[in-house]
Structures are given as C-alpha cells and as structure tokens.
mmCIF file of C-alpha atoms in Angstrom:
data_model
loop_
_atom_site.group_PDB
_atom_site.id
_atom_site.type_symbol
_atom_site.label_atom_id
_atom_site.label_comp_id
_atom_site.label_asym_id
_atom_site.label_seq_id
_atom_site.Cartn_x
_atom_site.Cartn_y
_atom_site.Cartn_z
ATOM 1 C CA UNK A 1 46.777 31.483 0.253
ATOM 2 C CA UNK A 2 47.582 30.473 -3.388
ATOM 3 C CA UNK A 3 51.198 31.138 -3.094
ATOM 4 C CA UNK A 4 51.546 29.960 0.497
ATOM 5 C CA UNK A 5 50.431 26.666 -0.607
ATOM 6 C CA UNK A 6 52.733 26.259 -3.329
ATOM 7 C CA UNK A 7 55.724 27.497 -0.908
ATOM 8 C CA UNK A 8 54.803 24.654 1.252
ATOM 9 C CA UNK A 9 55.025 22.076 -1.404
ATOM 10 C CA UNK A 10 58.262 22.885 -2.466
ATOM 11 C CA UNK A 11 59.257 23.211 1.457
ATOM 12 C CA UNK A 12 58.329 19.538 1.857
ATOM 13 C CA UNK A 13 59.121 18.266 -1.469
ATOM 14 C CA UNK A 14 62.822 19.611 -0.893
ATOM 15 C CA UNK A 15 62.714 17.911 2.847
ATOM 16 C CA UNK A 16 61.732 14.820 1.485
ATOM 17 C CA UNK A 17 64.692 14.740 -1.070
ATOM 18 C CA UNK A 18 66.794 16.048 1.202
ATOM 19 C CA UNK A 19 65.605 13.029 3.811
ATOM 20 C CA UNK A 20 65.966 10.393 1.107
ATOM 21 C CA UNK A 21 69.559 11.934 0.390
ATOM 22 C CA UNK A 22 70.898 11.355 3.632
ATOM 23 C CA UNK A 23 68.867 8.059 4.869
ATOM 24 C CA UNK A 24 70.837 5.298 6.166
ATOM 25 C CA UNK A 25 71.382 2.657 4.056
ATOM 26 C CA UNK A 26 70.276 -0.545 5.349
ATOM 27 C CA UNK A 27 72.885 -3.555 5.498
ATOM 28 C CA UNK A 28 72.021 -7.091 5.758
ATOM 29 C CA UNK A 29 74.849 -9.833 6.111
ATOM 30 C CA UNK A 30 74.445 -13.286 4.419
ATOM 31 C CA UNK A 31 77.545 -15.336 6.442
ATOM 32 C CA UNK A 32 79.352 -17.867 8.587
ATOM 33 C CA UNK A 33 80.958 -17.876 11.779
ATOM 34 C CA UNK A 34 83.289 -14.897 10.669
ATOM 35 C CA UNK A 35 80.317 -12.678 10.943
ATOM 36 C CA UNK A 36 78.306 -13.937 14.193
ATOM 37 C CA UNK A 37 78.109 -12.635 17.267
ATOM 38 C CA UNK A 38 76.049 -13.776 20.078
ATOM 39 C CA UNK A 39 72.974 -11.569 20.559
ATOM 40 C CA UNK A 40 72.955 -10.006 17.239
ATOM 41 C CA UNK A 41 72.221 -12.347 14.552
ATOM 42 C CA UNK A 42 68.703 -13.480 13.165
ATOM 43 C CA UNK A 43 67.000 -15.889 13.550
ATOM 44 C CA UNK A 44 68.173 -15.862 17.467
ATOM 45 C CA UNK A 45 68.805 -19.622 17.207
ATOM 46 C CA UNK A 46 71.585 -19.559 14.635
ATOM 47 C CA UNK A 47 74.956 -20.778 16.252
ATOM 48 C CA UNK A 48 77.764 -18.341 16.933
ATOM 49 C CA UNK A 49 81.168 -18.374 16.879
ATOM 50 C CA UNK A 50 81.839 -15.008 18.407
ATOM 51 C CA UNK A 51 80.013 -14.209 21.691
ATOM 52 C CA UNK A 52 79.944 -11.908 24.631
ATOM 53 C CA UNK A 53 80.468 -14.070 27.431
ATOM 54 C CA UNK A 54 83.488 -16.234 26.158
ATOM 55 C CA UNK A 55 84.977 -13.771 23.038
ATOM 56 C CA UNK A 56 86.136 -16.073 19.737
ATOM 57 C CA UNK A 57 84.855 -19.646 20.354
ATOM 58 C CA UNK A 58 86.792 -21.437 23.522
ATOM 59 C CA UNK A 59 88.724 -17.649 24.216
ATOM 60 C CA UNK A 60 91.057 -19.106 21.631
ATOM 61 C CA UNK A 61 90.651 -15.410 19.842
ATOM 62 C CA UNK A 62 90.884 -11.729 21.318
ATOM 63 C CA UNK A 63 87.471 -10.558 19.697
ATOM 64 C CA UNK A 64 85.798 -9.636 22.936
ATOM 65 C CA UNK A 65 83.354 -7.091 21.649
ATOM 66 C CA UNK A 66 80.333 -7.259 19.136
ATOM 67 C CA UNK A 67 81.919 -3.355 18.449
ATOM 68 C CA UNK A 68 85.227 -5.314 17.065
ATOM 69 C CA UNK A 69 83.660 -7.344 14.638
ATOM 70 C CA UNK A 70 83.778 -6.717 10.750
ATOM 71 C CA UNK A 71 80.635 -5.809 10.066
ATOM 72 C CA UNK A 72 79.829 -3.717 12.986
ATOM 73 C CA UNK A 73 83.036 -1.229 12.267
ATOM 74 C CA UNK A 74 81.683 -1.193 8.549
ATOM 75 C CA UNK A 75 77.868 -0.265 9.746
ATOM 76 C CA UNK A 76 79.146 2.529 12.393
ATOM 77 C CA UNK A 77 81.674 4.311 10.047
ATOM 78 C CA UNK A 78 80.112 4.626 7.359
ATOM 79 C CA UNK A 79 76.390 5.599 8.865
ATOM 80 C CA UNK A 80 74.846 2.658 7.777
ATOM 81 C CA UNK A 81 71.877 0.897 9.518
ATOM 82 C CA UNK A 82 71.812 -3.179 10.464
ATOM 83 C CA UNK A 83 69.013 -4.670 8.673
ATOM 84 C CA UNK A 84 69.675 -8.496 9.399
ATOM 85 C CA UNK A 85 72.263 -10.339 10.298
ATOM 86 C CA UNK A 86 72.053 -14.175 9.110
ATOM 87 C CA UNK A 87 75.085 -15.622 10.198
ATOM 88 C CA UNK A 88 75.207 -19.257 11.279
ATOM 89 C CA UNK A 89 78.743 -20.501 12.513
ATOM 90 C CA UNK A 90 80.213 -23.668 10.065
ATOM 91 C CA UNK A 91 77.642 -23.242 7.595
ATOM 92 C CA UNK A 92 78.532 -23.817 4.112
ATOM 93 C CA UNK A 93 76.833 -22.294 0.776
ATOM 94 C CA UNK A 94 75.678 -25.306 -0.701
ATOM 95 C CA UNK A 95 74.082 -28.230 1.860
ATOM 96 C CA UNK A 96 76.993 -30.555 2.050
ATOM 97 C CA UNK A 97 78.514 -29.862 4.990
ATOM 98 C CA UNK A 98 81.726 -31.529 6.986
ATOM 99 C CA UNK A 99 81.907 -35.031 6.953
ATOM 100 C CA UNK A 100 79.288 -35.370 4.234
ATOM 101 C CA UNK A 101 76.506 -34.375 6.248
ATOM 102 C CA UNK A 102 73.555 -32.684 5.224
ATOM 103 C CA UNK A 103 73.376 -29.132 6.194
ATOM 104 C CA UNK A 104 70.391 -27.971 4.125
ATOM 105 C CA UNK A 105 69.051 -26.538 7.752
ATOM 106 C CA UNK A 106 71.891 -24.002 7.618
ATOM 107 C CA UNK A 107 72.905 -23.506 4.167
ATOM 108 C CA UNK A 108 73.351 -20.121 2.528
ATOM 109 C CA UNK A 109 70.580 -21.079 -0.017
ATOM 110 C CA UNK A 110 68.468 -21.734 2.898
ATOM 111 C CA UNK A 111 68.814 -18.392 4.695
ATOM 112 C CA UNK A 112 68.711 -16.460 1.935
ATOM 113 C CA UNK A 113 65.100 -15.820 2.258
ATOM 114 C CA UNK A 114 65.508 -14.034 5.377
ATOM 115 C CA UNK A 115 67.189 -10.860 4.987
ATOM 116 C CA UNK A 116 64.578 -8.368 5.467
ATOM 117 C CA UNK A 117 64.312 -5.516 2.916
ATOM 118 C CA UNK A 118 68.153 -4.710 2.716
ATOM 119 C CA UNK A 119 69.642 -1.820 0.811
ATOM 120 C CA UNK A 120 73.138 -3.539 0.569
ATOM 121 C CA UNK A 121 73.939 -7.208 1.201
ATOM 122 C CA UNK A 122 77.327 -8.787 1.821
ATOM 123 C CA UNK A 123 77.504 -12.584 1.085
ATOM 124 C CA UNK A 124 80.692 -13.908 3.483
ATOM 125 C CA UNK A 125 80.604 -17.335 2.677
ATOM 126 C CA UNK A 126 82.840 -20.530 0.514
ATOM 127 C CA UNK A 127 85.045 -20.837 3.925
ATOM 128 C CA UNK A 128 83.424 -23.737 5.221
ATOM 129 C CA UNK A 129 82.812 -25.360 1.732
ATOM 130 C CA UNK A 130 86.654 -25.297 1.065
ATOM 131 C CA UNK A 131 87.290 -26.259 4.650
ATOM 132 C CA UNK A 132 84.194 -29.284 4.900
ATOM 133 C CA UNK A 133 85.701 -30.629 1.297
ATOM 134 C CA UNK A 134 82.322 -30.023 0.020
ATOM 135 C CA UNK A 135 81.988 -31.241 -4.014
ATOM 136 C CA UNK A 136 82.763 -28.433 -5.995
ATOM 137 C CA UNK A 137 79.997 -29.287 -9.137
ATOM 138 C CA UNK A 138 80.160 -27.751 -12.106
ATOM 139 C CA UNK A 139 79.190 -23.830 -13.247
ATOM 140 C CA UNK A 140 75.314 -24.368 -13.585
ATOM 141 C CA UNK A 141 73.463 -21.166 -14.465
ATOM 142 C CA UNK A 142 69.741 -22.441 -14.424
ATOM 143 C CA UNK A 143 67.552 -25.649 -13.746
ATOM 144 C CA UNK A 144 69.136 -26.605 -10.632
ATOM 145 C CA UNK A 145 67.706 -29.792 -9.107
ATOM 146 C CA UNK A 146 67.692 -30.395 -5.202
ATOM 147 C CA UNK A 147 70.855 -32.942 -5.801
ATOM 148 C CA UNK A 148 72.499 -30.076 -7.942
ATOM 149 C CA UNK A 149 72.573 -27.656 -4.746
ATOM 150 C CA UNK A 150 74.698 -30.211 -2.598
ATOM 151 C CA UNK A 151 77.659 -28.808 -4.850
ATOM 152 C CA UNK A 152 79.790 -25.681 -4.523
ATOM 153 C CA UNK A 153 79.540 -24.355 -7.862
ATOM 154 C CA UNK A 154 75.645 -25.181 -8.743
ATOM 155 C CA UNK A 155 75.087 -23.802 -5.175
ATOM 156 C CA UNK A 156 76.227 -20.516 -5.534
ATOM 157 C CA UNK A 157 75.204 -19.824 -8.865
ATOM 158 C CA UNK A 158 71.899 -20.512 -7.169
ATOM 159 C CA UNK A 159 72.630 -18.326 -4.314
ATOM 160 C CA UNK A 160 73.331 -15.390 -6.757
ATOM 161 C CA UNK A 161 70.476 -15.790 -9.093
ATOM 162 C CA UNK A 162 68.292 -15.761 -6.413
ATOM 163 C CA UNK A 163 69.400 -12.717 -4.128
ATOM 164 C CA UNK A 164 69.470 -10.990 -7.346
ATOM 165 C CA UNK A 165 65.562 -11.957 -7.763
ATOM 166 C CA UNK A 166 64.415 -11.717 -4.287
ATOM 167 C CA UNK A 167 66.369 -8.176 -3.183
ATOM 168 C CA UNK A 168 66.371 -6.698 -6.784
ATOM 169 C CA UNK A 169 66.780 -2.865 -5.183
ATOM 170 C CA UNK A 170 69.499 -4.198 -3.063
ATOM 171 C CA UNK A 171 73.295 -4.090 -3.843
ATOM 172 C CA UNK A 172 75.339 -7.187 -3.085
ATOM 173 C CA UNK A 173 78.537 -7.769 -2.896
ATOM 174 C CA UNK A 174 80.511 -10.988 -2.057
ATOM 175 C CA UNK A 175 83.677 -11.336 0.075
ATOM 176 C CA UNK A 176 85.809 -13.967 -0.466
ATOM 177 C CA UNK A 177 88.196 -15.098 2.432
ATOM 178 C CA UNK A 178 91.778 -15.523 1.875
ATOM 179 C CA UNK A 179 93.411 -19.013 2.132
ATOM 180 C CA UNK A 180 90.494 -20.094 0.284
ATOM 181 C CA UNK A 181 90.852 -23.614 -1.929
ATOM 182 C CA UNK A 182 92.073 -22.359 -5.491
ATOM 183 C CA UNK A 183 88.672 -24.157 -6.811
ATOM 184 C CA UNK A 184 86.255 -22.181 -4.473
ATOM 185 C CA UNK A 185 88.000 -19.196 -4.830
ATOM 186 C CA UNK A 186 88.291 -19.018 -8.524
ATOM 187 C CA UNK A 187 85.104 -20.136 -9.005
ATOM 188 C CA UNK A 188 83.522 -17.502 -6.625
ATOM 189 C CA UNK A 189 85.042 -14.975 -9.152
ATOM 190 C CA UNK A 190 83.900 -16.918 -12.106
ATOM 191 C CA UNK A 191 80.464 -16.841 -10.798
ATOM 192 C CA UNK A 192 79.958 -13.093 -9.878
ATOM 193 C CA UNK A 193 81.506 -12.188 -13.218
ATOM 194 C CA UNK A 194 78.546 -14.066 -14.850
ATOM 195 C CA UNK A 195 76.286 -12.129 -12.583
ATOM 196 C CA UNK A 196 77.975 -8.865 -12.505
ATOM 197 C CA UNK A 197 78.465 -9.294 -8.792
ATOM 198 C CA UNK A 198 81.655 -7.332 -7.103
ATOM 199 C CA UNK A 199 83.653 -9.825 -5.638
ATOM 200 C CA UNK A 200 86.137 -8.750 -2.635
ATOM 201 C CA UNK A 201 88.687 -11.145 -2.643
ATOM 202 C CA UNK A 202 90.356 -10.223 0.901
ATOM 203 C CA UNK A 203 94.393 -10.301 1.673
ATOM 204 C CA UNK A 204 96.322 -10.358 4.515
ATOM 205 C CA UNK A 205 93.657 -11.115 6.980
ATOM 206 C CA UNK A 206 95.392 -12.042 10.533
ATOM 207 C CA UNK A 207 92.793 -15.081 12.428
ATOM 208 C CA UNK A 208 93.926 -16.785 15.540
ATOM 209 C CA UNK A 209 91.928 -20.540 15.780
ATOM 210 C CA UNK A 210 91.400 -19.887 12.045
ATOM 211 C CA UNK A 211 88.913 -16.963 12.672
ATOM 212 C CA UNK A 212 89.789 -13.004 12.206
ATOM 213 C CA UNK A 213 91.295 -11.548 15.608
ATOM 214 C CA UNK A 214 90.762 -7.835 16.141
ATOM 215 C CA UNK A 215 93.045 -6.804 13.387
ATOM 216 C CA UNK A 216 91.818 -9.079 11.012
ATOM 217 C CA UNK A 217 88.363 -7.421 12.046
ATOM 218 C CA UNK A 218 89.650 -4.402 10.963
ATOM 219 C CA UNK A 219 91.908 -5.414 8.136
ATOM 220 C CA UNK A 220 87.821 -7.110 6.508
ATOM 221 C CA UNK A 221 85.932 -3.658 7.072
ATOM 222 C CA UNK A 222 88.905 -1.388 6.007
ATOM 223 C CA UNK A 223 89.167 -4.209 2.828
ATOM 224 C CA UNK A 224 85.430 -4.258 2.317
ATOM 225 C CA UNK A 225 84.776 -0.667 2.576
ATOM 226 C CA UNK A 226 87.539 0.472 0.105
ATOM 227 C CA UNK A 227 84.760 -1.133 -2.458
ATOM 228 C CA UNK A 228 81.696 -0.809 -0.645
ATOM 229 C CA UNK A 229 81.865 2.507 0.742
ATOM 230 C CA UNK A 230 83.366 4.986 -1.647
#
C-alpha cells in the first residue's frame, strides 16, 4: 500500500509538471486602435477602430476579420491564451490627447489597472501621442504629479514603473510603431532601457487610412513574435 502510494505521488507530481510545462501562456494587450476589434476588447465600452460589421474604420482598410488582426495571429500560432484585451481607439499614453483635450478617461496609465492576471503583456501605444502633438516632458523616473502625466515622457515612465509593480510575474514587452515622431520614438527606447523593457521597434509595416491592412497585420505578429516567441 506503502509503495503504491508513493507511485502515485510521483504519477501526479510528474502530471502536474508536465501540465505547468505545456500551459498556455496568458496574453494581455495594453493598446490603441491598432489592436481593437469590435467584440473582443475589455471593458466592452472601449471604442474600436476595427470591427466586424464595417472592417477598418469607414471600410477605408481590408481588415475584415478579428482572425486578421495582429494580436490574434500572435495568440493562435504560438498557443497562447487571450487574457485581456484593453484597447481603446485614439488613445494616447499620457492624458493629453488631440487638440489639447483631456483624455485621462482613456489613457494608457488609466487602463493599466485592468489587465487581469497576464503572463505576457504587449504595450502598443506612443502612435496617438506623436500623432495628437501631445508634450513630450522630460525623462522622469519617480514622483510624478497628476500635471507630470499629461506629458509623453513622464507618462510612460509611469506606465512602465507601474506594470512592472502591478504584473510583477508578467513579461512585457513594448512595440513601437514605425513612422513614429523621432522624440516619441527615441524616447520609448530610452525609457525601456532604464527599465530593462524589450522594445520592438517595428519596420516596414503597410496601413491603408494610417492603420495596418492585412499585411501589415501580419508583417506586426511575424515582427513581434521573432522577439516574443522564440
């Protein structure tokens, strides 16, 4: 009876390695328009760019299917599970948003909170700040005031000091679109270097209205996964 029981326990505890082994990792996605799609973000009430019924906003893009998009291909090839997506079409990172406005409702540094309990998370933001004009700041590391986080650089210094507290198992990774402002996109860089965050800096990407078309879908996840995924 003994032995039986002690074959048992090494039965399971060899199942349960072998389970933990092979588990799906679970992806949450921290973005913009360029990862939305209607019916599969969170919270439900966060704009999209990308939807079902009309494709890329207006039809002005060929993305017709949620199974085109970036992050989808990335999450299906590589046998990864969708925690959360928080996307929210023309949000910015920091809470200026175009025209001077105040888009604290749908700022990165706002959503951050709700990711769920991600293995890996991929930050796809900076293309609205570059595109809104939003006031780039200065590299701030620590005691960020409320005014502080209505600039680019204080704001994601902020962003990445605080995913790094809130998800500390997770992995994160930032892509950075191309055609980017030289300021946001250098100082994206700057700032996961100080973190030791692996910045994808993305090439090549084709967009139709501004946005990734089907081939610029798969240009992202074949660019992203070349780091992510090996």
């Amino acid at each position: 009876m003994k032995r039986n029981f002690c074959l048992l326990s090494v039965l399971l505890l060899s199942l349960c390695l072998y389970t933990n082994a092979f588990a799906q990792k679970k992806v949450s996605i921290l973005g913009d328009s360029y990862s939305t799609y209607g019916g599969y973000v969170s919270p439900s009430v966060n704009i999209c760019w990308y939807d079902a019924e009309v494709g890329g906003k207006n039809a002005q893009n060929d993305v017709r299917h949620v199974e085109e998009t970036w992050w989808y291909r990335l999450i299906k090839e590589n046998g990864y599970q969708l925690e959360r997506n928080n996307s929210f079409s023309g949000a910015t990172v920091c809470c200026t948003g175009y025209d001077k406005n105040d888009y604290s409702d749908r700022a990165f540094i706002t959503r951050m909170y709700n990711l769920g309990c991600p293995d890996v998370i991929f930050i796809f933001g900076g293309t609205n700040d570059s595109w809104a004009g939003a006031p780039i700041g200065e590299y701030q590391y620590s005691d960020w005031s409320k005014e502080d986080l209505y600039q680019f650089r204080p704001a994601f210094c902020f962003l990445l000091d605080s995913l790094i507290k809130l998800y500390p198992e997770a992995t994160i990774y930032n892509i950075t679109n191309s055609e980017l402002s030289a300021e946001v996109t250098s100082s994206m860089a700057e700032i996961c270097r100080h973190y030791n965050v692996q910045n994808i800096l993305l090439h090549d990407v084709e967009k139709q209205s501004g946005h990734p078309s089907v081939a610029g879908m798969k240009s992202i996840c074949e660019q992203v996964a070349s780091v992510a995924c090996k």
